[in-house]
mmCIF file of C-alpha atoms and ligand atoms in Angstrom:
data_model
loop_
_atom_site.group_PDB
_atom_site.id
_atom_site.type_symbol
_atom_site.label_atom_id
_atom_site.label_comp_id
_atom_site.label_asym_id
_atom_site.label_seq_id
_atom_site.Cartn_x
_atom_site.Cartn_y
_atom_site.Cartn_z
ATOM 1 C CA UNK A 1 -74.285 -41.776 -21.968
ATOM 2 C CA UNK A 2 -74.762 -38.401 -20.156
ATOM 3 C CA UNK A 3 -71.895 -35.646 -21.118
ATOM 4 C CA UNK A 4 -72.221 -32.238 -18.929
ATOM 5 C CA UNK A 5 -69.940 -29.165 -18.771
ATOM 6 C CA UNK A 6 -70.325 -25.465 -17.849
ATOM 7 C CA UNK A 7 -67.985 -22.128 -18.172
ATOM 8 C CA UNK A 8 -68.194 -19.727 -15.921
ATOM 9 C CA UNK A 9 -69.122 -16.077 -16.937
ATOM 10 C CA UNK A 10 -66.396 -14.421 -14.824
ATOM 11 C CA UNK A 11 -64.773 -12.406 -17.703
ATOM 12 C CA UNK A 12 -63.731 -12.507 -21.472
ATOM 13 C CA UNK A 13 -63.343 -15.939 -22.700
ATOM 14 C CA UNK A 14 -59.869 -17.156 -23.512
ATOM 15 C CA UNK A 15 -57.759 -19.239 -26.445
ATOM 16 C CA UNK A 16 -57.489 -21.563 -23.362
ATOM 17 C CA UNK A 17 -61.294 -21.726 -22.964
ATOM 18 C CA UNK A 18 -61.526 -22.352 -26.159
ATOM 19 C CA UNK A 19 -59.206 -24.925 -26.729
ATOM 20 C CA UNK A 20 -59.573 -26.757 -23.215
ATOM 21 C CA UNK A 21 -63.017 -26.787 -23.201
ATOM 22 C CA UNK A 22 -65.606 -25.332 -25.503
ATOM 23 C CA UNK A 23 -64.051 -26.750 -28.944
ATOM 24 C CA UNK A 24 -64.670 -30.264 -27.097
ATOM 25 C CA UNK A 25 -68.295 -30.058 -26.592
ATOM 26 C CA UNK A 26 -70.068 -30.230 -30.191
ATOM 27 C CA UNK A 27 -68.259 -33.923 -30.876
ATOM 28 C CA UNK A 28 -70.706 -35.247 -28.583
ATOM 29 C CA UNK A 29 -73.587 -34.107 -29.296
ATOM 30 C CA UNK A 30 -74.459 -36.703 -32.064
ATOM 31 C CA UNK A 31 -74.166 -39.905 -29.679
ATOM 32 C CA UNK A 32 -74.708 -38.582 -26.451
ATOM 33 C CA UNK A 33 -77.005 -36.699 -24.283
ATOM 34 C CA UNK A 34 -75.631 -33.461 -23.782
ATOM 35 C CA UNK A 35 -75.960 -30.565 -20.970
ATOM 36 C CA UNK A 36 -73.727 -27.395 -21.229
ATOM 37 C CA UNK A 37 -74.668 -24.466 -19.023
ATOM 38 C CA UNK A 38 -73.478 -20.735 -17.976
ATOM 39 C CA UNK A 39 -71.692 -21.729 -14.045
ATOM 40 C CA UNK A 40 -73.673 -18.357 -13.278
ATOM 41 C CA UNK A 41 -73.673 -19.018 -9.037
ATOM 42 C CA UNK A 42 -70.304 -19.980 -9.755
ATOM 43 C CA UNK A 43 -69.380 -16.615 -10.983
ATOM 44 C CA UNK A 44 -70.597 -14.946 -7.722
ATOM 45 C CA UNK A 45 -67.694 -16.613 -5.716
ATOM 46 C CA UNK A 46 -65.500 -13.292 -7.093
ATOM 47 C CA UNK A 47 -66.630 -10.420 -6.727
ATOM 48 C CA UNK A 48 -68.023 -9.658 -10.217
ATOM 49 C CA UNK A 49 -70.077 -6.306 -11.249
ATOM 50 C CA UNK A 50 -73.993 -7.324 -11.849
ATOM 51 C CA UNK A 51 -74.107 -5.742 -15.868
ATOM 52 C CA UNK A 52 -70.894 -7.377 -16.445
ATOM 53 C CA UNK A 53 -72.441 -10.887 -15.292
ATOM 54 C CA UNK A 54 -75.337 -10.393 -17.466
ATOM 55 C CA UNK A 55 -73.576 -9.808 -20.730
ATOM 56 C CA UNK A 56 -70.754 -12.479 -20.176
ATOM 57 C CA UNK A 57 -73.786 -15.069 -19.593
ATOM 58 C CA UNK A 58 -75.523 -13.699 -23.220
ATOM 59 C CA UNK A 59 -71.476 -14.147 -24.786
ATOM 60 C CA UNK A 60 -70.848 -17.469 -23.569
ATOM 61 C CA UNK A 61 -74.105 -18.481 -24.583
ATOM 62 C CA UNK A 62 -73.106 -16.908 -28.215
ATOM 63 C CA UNK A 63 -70.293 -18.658 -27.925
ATOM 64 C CA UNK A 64 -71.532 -22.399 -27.320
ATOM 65 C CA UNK A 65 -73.655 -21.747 -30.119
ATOM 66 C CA UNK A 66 -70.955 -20.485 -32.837
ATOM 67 C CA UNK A 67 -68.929 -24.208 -31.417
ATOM 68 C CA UNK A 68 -71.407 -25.707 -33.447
ATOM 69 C CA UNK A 69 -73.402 -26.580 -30.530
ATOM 70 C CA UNK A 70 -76.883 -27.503 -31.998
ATOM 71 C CA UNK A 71 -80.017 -26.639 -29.114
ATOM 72 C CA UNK A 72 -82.302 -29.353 -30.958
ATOM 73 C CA UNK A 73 -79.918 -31.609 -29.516
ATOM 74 C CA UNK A 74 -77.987 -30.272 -26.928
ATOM 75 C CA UNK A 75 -79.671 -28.657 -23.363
ATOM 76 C CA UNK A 76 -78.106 -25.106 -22.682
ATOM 77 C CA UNK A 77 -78.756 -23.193 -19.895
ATOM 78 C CA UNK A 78 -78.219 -21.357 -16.719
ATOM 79 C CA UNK A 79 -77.072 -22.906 -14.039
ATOM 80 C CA UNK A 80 -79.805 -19.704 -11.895
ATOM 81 C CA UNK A 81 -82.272 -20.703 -13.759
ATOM 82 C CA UNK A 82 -82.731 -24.001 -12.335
ATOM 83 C CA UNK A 83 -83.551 -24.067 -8.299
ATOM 84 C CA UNK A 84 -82.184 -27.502 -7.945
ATOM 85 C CA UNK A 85 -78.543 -27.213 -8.185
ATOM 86 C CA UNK A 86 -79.068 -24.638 -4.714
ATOM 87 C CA UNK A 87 -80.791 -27.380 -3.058
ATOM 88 C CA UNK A 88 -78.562 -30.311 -3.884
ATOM 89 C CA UNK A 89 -75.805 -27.559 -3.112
ATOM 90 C CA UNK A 90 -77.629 -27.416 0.497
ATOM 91 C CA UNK A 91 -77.377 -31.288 1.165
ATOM 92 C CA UNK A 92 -74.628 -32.065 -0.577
ATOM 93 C CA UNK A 93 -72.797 -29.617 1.531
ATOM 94 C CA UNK A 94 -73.108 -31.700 4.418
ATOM 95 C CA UNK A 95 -70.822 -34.860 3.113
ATOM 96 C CA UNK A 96 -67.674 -32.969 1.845
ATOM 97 C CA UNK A 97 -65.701 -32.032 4.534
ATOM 98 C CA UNK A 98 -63.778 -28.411 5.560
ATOM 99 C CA UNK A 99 -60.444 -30.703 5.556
ATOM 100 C CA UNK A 100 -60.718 -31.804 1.781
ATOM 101 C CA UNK A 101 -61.985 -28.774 0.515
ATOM 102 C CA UNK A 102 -58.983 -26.651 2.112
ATOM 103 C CA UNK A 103 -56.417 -28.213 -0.097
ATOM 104 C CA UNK A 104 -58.308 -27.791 -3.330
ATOM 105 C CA UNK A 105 -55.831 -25.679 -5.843
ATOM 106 C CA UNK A 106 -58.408 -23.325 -7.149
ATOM 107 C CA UNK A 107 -59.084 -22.484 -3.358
ATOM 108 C CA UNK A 108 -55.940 -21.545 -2.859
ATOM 109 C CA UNK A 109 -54.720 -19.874 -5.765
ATOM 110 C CA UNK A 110 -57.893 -17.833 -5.655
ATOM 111 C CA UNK A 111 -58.063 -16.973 -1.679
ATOM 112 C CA UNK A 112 -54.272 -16.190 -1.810
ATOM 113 C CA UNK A 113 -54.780 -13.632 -4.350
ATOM 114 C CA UNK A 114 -57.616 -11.478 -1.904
ATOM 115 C CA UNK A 115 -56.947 -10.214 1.128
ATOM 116 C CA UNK A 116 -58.276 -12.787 3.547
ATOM 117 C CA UNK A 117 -61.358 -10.629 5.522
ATOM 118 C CA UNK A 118 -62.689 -10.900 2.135
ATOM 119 C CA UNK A 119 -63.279 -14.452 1.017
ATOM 120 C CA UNK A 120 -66.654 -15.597 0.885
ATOM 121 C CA UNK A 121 -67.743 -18.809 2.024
ATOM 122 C CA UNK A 122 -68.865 -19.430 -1.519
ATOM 123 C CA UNK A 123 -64.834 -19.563 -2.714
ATOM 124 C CA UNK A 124 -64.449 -22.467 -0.317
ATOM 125 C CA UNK A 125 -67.927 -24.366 -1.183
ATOM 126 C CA UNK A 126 -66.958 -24.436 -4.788
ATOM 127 C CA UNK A 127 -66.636 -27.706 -5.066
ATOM 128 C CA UNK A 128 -69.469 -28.791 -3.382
ATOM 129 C CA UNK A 129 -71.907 -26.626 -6.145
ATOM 130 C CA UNK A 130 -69.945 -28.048 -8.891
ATOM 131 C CA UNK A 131 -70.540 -31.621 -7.790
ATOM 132 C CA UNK A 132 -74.171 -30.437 -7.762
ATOM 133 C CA UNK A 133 -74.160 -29.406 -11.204
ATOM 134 C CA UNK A 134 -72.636 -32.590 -12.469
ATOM 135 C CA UNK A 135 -74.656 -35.555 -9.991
ATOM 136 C CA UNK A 136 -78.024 -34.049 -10.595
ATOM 137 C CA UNK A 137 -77.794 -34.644 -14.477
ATOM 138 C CA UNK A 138 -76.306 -38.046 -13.389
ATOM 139 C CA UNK A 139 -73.238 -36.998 -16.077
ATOM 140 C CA UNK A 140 -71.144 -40.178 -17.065
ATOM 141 C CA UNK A 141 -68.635 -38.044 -18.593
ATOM 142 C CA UNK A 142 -67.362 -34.344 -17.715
ATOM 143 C CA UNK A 143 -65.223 -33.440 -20.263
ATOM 144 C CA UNK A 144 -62.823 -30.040 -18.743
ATOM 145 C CA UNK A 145 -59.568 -28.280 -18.970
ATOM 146 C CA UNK A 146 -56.562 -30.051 -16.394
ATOM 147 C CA UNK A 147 -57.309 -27.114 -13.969
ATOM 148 C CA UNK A 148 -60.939 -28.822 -13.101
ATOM 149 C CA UNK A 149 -59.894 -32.589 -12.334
ATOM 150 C CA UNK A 150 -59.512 -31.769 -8.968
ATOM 151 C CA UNK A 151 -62.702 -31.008 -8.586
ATOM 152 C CA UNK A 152 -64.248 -34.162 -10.470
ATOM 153 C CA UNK A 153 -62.081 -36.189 -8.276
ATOM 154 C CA UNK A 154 -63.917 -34.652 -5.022
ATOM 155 C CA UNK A 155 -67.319 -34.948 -6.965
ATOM 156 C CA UNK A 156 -65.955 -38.901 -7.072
ATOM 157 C CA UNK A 157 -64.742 -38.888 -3.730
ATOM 158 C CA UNK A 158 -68.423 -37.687 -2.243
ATOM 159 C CA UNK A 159 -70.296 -40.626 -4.741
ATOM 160 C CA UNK A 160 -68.487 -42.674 -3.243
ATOM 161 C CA UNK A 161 -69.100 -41.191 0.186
ATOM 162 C CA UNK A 162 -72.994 -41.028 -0.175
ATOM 163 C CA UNK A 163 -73.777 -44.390 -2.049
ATOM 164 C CA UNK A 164 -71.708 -46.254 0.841
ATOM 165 C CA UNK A 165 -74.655 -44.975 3.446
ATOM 166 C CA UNK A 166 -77.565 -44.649 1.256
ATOM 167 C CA UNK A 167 -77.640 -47.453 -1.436
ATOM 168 C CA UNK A 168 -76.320 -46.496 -5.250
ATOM 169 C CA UNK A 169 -77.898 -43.351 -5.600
ATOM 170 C CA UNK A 170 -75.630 -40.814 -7.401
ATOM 171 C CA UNK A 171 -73.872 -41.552 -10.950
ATOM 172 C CA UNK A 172 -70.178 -41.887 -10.841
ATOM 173 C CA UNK A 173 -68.896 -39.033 -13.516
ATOM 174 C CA UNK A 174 -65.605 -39.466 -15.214
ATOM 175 C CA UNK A 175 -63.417 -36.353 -16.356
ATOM 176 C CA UNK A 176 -62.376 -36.434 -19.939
ATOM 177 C CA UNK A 177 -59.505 -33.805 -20.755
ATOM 178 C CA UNK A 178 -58.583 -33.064 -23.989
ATOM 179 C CA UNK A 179 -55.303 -34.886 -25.725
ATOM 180 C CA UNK A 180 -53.849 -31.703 -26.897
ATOM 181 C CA UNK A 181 -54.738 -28.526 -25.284
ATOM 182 C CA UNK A 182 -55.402 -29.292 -21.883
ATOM 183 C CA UNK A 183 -53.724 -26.386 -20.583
ATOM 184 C CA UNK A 184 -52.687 -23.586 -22.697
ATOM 185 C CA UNK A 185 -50.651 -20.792 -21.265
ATOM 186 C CA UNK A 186 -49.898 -17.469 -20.739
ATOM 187 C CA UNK A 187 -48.305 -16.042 -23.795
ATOM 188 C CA UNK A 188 -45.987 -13.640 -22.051
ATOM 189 C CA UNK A 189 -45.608 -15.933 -19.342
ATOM 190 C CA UNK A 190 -45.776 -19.709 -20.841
ATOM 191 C CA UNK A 191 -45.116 -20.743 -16.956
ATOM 192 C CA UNK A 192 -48.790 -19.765 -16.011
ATOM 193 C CA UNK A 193 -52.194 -21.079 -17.361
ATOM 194 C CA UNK A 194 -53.982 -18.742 -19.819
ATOM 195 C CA UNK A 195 -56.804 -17.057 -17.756
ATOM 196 C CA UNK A 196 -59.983 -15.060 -18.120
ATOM 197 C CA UNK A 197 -59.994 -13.245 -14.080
ATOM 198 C CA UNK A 198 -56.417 -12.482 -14.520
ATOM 199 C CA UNK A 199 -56.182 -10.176 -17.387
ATOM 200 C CA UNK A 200 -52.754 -10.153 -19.074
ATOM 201 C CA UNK A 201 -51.304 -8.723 -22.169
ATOM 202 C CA UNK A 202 -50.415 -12.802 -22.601
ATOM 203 C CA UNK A 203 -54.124 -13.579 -22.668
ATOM 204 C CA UNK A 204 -55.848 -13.893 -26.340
ATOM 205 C CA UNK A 205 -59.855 -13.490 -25.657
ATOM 206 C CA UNK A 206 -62.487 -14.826 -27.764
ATOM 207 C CA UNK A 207 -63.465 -11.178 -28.339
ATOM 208 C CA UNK A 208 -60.245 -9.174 -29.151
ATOM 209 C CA UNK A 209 -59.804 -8.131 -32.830
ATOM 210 C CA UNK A 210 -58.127 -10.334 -35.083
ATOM 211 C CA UNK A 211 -55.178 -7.669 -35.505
ATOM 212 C CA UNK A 212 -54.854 -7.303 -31.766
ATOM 213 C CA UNK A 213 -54.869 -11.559 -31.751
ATOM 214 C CA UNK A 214 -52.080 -11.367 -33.927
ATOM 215 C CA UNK A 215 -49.803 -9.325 -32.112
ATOM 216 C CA UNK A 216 -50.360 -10.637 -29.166
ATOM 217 C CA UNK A 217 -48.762 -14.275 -31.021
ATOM 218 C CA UNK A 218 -45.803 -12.507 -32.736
ATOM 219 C CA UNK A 219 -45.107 -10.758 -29.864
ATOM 220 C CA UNK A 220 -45.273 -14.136 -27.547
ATOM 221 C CA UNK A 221 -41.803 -14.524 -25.454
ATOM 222 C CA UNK A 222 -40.295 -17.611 -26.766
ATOM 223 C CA UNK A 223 -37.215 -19.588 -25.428
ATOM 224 C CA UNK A 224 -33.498 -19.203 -25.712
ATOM 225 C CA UNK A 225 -31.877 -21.411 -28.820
ATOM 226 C CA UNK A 226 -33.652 -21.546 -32.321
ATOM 227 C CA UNK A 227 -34.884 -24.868 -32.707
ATOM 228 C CA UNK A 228 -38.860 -25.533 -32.350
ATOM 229 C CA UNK A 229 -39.898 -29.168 -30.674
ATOM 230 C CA UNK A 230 -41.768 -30.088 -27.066
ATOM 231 C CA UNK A 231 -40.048 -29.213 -23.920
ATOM 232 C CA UNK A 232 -42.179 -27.901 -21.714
ATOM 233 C CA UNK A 233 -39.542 -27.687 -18.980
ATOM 234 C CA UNK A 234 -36.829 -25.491 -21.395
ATOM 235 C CA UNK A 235 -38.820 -24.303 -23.910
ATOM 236 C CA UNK A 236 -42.301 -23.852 -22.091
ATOM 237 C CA UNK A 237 -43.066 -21.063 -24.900
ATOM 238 C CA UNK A 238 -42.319 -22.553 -27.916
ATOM 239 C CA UNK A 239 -44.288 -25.537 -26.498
ATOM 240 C CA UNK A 240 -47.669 -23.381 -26.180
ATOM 241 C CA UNK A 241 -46.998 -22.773 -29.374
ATOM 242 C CA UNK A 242 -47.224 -25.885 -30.994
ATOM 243 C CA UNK A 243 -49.685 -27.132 -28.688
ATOM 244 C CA UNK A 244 -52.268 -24.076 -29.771
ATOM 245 C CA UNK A 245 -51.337 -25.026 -33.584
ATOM 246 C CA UNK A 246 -51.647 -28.805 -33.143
ATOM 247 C CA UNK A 247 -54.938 -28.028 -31.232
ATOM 248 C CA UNK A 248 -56.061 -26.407 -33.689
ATOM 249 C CA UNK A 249 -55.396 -28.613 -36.408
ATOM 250 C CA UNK A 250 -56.334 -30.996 -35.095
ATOM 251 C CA UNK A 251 -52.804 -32.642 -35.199
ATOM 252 C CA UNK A 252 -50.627 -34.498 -33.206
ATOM 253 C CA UNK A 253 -47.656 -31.950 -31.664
ATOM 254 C CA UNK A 254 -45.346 -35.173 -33.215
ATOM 255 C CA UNK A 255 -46.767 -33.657 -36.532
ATOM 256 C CA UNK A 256 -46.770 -30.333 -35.926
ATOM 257 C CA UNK A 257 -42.615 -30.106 -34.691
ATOM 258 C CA UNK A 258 -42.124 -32.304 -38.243
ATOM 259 C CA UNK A 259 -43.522 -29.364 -39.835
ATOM 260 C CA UNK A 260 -41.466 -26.907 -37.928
ATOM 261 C CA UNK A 261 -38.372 -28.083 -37.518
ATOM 262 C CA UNK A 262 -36.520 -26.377 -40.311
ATOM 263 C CA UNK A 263 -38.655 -23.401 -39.298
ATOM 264 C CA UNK A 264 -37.478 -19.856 -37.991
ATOM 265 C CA UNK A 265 -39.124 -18.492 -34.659
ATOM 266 C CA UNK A 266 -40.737 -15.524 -36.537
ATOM 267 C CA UNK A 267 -41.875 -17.779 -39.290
ATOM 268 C CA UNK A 268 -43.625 -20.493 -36.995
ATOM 269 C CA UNK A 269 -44.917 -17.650 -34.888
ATOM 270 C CA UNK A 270 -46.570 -16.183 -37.988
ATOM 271 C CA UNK A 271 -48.212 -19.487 -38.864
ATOM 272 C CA UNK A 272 -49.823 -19.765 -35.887
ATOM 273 C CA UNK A 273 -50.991 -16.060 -35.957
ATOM 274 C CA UNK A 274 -52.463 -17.230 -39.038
ATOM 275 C CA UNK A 275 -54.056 -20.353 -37.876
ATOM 276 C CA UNK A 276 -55.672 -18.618 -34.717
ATOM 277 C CA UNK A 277 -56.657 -15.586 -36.863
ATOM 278 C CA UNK A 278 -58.515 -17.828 -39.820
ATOM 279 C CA UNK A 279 -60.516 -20.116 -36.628
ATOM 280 C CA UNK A 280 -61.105 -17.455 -34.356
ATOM 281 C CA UNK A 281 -62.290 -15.158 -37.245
ATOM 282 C CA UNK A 282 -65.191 -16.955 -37.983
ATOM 283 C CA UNK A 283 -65.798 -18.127 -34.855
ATOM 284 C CA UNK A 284 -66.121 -14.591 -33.371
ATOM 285 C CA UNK A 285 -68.440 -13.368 -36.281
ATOM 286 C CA UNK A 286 -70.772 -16.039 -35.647
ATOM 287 C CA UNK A 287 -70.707 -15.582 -32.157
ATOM 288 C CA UNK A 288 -71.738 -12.029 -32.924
ATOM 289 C CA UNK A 289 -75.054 -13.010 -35.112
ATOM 290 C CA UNK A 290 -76.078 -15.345 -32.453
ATOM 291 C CA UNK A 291 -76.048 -12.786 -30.130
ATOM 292 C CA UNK A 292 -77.535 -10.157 -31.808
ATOM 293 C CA UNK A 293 -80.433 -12.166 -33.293
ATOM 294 C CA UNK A 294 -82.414 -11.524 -29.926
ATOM 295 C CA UNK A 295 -82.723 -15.915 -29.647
ATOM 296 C CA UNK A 296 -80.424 -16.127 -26.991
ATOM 297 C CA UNK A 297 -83.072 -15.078 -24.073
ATOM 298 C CA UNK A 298 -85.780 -17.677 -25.452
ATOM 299 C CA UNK A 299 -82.920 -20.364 -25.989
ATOM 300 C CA UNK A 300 -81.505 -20.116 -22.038
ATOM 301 C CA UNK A 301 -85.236 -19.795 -20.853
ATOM 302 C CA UNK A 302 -86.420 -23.430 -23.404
ATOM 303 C CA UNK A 303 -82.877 -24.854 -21.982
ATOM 304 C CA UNK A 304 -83.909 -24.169 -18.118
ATOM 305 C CA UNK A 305 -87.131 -25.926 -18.659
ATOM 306 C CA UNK A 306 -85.657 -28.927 -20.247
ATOM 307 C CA UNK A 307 -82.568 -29.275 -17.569
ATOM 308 C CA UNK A 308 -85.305 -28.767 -14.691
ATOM 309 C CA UNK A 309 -86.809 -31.735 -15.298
ATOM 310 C CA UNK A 310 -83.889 -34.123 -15.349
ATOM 311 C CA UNK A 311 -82.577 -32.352 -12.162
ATOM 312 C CA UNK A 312 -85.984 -32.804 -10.428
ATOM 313 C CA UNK A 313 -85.647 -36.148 -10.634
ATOM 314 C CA UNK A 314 -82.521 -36.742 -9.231
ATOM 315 C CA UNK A 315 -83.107 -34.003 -6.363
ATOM 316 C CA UNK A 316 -86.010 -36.030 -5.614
ATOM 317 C CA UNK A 317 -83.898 -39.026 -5.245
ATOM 318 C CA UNK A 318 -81.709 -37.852 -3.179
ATOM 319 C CA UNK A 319 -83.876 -36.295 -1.334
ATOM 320 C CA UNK A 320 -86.158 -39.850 -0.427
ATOM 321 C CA UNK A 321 -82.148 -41.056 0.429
ATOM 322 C CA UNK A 322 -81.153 -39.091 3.097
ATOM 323 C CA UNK A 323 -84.808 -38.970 4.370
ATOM 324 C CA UNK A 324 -86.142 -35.413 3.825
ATOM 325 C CA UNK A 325 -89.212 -36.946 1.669
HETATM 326 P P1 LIG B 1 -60.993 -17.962 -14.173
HETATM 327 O O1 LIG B 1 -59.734 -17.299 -14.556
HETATM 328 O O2 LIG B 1 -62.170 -17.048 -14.009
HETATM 329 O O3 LIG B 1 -60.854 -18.954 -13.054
HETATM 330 P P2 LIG B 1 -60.747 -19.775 -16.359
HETATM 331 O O4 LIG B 1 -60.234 -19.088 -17.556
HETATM 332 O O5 LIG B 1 -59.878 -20.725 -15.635
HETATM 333 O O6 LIG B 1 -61.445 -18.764 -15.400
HETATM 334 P P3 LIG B 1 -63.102 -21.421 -16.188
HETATM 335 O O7 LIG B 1 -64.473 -20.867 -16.294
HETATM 336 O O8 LIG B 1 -62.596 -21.776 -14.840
HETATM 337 O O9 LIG B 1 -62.045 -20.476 -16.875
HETATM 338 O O10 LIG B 1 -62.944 -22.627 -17.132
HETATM 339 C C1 LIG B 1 -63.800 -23.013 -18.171
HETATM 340 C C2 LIG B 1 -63.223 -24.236 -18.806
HETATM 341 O O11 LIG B 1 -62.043 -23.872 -19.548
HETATM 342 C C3 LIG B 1 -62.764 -25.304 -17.800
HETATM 343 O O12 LIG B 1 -63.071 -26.594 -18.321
HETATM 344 C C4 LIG B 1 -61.288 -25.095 -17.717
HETATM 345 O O13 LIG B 1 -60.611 -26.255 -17.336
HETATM 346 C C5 LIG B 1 -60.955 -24.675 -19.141
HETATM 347 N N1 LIG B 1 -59.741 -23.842 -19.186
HETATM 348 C C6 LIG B 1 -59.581 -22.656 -18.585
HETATM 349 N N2 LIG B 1 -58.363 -22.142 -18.842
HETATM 350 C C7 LIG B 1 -57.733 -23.066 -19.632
HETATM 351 C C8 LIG B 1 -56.431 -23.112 -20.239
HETATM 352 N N3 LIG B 1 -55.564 -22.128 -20.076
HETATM 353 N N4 LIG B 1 -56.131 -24.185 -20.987
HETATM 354 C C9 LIG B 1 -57.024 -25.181 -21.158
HETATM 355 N N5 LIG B 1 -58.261 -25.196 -20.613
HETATM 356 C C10 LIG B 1 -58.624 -24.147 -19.860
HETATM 357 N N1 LIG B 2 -65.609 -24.977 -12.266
HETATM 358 C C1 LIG B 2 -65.745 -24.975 -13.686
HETATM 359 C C2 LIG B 2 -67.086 -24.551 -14.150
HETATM 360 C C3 LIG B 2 -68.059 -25.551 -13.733
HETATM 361 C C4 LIG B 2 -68.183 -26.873 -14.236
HETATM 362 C C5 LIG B 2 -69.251 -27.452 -13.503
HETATM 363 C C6 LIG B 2 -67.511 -27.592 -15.220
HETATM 364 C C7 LIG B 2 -68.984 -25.379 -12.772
HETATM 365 N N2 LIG B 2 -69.696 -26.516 -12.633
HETATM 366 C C8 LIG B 2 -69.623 -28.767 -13.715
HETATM 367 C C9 LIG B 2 -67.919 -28.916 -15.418
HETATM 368 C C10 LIG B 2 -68.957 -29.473 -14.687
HETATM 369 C C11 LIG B 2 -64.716 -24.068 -14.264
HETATM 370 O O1 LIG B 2 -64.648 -24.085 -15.394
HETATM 371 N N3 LIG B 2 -64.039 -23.340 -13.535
#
């Protein structure tokens, strides 16, 4: 089985990156065939400063690596560095359709935050890249954060579109979401999703100090009462809470509001500062020796070369499909 993902390297990575997404990746890599790559094009669909791009694509790559992600057995690289996903992008384009792509989420919450002279076509062909990235590694499995099923149902949608004229051609991917986790959210605002682009005194990133991390948990608006259990309709900040700690812990949030429930709000607060502090902590340090051990250019580069030649296949495919070769 085939398991692909990719971040993009818009900004500083989040607790919600983290827990959505990259935590999830390393449990694969033992029984599966695994690509994770650096969205790179995708990060180009904002307007993004060039020296900022380059070092957020060294830190993610830092970053997969400290998850435990192992590059004997796992293919990471960036999504540039191999020409196929642009030319799958360029036929692919032509079997999604304006109508379905206008009502994707990210598309609007995105285009309604610019002023509208500005939105690139890119924004809008989002989806059709991403399906790109996960058909030409023929991915069974595309394991994401809630915020990206939309876009893996589209990817399905077009499969389904595609094999119907040309024969079974492209690989039907499945999202896989996380049980606990799947959407962790702002802390000063637990009614929107923790996010890199939108920078917010809620947001924890990968990078900020462990002090700063801390504050930023004690100081986390909470609900009105005292008690601590799941509601995420009355009590959407206590419920981050728990879901951060049970994520984790790897425990249940059943588990975790046992443990709390005699608990104080300042007390449980500081037990999660604690359990973000002691996994981020060493997390972030050896992000930092990856990075600065000068491998990260020769691993991206080794990474390219392997993902080219899965993609080439599959480009070729599609390619003798539609009739272009
Ligand atoms: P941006 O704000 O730039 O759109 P983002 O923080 O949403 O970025 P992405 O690069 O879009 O990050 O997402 C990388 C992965 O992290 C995706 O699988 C996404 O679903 C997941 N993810 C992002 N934010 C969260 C969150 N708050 N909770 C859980 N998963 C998340
Ligand atoms: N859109 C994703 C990043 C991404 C991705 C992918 C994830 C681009 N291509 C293919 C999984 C599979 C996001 O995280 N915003």
């Amino acid at each position: 089985m085939r398991v692909l993902s990719g971040i993009k390297p818009t900004g500083k990575l989040t607790l919600g990156n983290y827990i959505g997404a990259l935590k999830n990746f390393a449990q694969y890599q033992s029984d599966h065939d695994v690509f994770i790559f650096i969205a790179d094009l995708h990060a180009l669909t904002l307007p993004i400063d060039p020296d900022e791009l380059r070092t957020n694509t060294k830190l993610i790559t830092a970053f997969y690596l400290a998850s435990g992600l192992d590059p004997h057995k796992v293919t990471i690289f960036k999504q540039s560095d191999v020409s196929a996903h642009a030319e799958l992008n360029a036929i692919l384009q032509n079997y999604l359709y304006m109508g379905e792509l206008s009502r994707m989420t990210q598309f609007k919450e995105k285009s309604q935050a610019m002023d509208h002279s500005g939105i690139g076509l890119g924004l809008f062909a989002y989806p059709v890249l991403m399906a790109s990235d996960i058909l030409l590694y023929e991915a069974n499995i595309v394991p994401v954060g809630e915020d990206q099923i939309q876009h893996i149902e589209i990817t399905r949608d077009l499969v389904v579109r595609f094999n119907n004229r040309y024969g079974k051609v492209l690989v039907m991917p499945e999202p896989q979401v996380t049980r606990v986790g799947k959407r962790i959210m702002s802390l000063s605002d637990p009614t929107v999703k923790m996010s890199k682009s939108e920078s917010g005194k809620g947001d924890i990133y990968l990078t900020d100090d462990l002090k700063t991390m801390r504050k930023k948990i004690m100081s986390a608006v909470t609900d009105s009462g005292s008690e601590i259990y799941v509601d995420e309709e009355n009590k959407p900040g206590i419920t981050n809470l728990l879901t951060i700690y049970a994520a984790l812990t790897n425990q249940s949030l059943e588990a975790c509001v046992t443990k709390f429930k005699d608990y104080r709000y300042g007390d449980f607060k500081k037990e999660v500062a604690d359990v973000v502090v002691n996994t981020l902590g060493p997390f972030q340090a050896k992000a930092m020796a990856f990075l600065h051990s000068g491998e990260v250019d020769r691993l991206l580069a080794e990474g390219a070369k392997k993902a080219a030649i899965i993609a080439n296949k599959t480009l070729v495919k599609v390619k003798k499909a539609v009739g272009l070769i």
